[in-house]
CSV table of C-alpha atoms in Angstrom, one decimal:
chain,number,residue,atom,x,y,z
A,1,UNK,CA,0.0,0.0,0.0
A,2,UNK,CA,2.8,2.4,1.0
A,3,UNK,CA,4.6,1.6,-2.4
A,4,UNK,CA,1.5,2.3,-4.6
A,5,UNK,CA,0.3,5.8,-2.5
A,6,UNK,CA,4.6,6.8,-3.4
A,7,UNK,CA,4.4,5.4,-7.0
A,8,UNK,CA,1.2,6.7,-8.1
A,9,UNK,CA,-1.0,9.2,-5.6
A,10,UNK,CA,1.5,11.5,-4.9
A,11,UNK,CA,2.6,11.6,-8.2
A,12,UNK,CA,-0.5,12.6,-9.1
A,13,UNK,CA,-1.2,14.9,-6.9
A,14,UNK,CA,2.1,17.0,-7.2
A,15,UNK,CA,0.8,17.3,-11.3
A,16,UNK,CA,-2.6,18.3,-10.4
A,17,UNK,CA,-1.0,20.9,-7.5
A,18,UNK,CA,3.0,20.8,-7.9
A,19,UNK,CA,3.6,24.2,-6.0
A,20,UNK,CA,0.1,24.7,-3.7
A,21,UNK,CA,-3.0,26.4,-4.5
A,22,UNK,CA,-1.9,29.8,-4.6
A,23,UNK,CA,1.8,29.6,-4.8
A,24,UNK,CA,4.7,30.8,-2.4
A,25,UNK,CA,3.3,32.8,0.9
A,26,UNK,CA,3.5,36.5,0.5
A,27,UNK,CA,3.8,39.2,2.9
A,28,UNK,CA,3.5,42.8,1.6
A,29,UNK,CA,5.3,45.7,3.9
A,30,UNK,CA,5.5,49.7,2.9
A,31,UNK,CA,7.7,52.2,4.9
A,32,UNK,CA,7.5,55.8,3.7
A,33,UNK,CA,9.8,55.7,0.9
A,34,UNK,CA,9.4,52.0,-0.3
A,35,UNK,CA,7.0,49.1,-0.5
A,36,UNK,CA,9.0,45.2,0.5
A,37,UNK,CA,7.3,42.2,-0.9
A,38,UNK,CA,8.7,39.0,1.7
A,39,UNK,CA,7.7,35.3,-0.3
A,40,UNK,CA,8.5,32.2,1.2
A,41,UNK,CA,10.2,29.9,-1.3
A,42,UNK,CA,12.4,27.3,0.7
A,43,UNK,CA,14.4,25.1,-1.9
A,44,UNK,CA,15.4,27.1,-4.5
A,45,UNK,CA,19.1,26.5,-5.6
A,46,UNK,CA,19.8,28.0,-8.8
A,47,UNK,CA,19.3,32.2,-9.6
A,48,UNK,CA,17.8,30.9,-13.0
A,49,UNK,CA,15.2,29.0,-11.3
A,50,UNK,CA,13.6,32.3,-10.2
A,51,UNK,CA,12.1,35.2,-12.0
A,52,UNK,CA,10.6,38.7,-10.8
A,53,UNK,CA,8.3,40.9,-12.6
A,54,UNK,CA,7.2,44.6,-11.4
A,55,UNK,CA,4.8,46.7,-13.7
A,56,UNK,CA,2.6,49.5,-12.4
A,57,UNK,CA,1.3,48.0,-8.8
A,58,UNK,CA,1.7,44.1,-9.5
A,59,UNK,CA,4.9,42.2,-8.8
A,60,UNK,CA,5.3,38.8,-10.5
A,61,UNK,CA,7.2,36.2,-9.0
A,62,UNK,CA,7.4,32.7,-11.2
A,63,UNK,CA,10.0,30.1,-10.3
A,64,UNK,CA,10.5,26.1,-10.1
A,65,UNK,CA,12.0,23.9,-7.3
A,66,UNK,CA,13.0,21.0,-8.1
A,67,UNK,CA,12.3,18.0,-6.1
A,68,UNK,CA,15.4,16.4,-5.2
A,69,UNK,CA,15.4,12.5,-5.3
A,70,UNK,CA,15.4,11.3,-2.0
A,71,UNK,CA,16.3,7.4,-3.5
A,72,UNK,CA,19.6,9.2,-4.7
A,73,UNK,CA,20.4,9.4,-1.3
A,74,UNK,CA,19.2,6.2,-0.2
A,75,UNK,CA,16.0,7.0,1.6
A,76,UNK,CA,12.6,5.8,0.2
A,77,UNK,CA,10.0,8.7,0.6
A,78,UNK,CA,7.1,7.6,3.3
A,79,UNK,CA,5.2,11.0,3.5
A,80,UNK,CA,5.9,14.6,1.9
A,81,UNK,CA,4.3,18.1,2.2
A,82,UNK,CA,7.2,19.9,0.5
A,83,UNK,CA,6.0,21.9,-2.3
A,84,UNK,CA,7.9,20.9,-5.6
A,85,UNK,CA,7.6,22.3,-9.0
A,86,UNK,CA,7.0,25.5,-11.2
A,87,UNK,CA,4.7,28.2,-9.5
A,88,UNK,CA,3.5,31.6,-10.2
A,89,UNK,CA,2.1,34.4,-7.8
A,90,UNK,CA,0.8,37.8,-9.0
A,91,UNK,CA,0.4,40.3,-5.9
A,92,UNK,CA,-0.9,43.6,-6.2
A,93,UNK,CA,1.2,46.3,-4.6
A,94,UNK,CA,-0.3,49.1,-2.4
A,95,UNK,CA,1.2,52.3,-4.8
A,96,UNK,CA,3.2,52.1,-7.9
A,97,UNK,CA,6.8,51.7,-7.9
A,98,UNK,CA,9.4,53.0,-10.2
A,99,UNK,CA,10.4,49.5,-12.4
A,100,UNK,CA,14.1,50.2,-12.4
A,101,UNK,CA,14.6,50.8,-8.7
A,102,UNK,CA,13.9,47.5,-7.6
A,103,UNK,CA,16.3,45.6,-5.5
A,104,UNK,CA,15.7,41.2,-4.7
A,105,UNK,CA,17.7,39.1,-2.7
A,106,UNK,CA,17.2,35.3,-1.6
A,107,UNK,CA,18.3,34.1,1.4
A,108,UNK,CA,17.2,31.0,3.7
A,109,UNK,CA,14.6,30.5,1.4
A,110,UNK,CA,12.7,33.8,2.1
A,111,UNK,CA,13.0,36.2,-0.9
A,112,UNK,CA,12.8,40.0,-0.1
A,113,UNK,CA,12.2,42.0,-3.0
A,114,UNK,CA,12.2,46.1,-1.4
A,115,UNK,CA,11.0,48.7,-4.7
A,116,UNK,CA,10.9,52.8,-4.1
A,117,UNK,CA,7.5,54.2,-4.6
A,118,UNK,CA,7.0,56.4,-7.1
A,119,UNK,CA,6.4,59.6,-5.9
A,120,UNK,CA,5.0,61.0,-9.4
A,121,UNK,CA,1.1,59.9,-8.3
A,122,UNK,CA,-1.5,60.2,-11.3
A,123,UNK,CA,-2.3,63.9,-12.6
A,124,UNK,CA,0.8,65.4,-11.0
A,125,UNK,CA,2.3,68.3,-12.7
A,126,UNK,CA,5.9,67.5,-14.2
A,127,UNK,CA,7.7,70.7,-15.4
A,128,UNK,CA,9.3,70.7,-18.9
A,129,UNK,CA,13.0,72.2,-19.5
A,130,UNK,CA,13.1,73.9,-22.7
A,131,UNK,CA,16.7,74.6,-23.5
């Protein structure tokens, strides 16, 4: 029974749900100056594995862990809730932010991606130099 539930259900499963319904765990902070998106994404090895998007007030993050094969090691896999697989998570951010000062690190599997507002807010007045 054990064999069959590792051979074929969570197979399964992991195709029908590889990364969770909704994707890595966000947290969305804002100081004064900035607005910090915190997503939980434990397993990532590889910078390539990980992609961030910012336009307007959405951030993008899209990645893929890979599962790493636990028979490699020589241990047969009883039970897992690890997420595994590609996943993508759109989060919409409190104010926009200016696309080009945007700064993301991963570290302990926590990714902290900090953007500056923009402080030029629909309808403000921007001066033109004529030289």
């Amino acid at each position: 029974m054990n064999h069959f539930f590792q051979e074929q259900v969570l197979p399964m499963l992991h195709k029908l749900m590889p990364y969770g319904e909704l994707g890595p765990r966000v947290e969305v902070r804002q100081t004064p100056d900035a607005v910090v998106v915190l997503a939980e994404i434990p397993g990532l090895k590889h910078p390539e594995h990980l992609d961030v998007r910012v336009q307007g007030t959405m951030i993008t993050i899209r990645g893929e862990v890979i599962r790493e094969d636990p028979e490699a090691e020589g241990h047969d896999l009883f039970y897992t809730e690890r997420m595994y697989g590609r996943f993508s998570r759109s989060v919409p951010l409190p104010v926009a932010v200016v696309p080009d000062r945007v700064v993301a690190k991963y570290e302990d599997g926590m990714l902290r991606v900090t953007m500056q507002k923009d402080t030029l807010q629909p309808g403000t007045h921007v001066p033109v130099d004529f030289s």
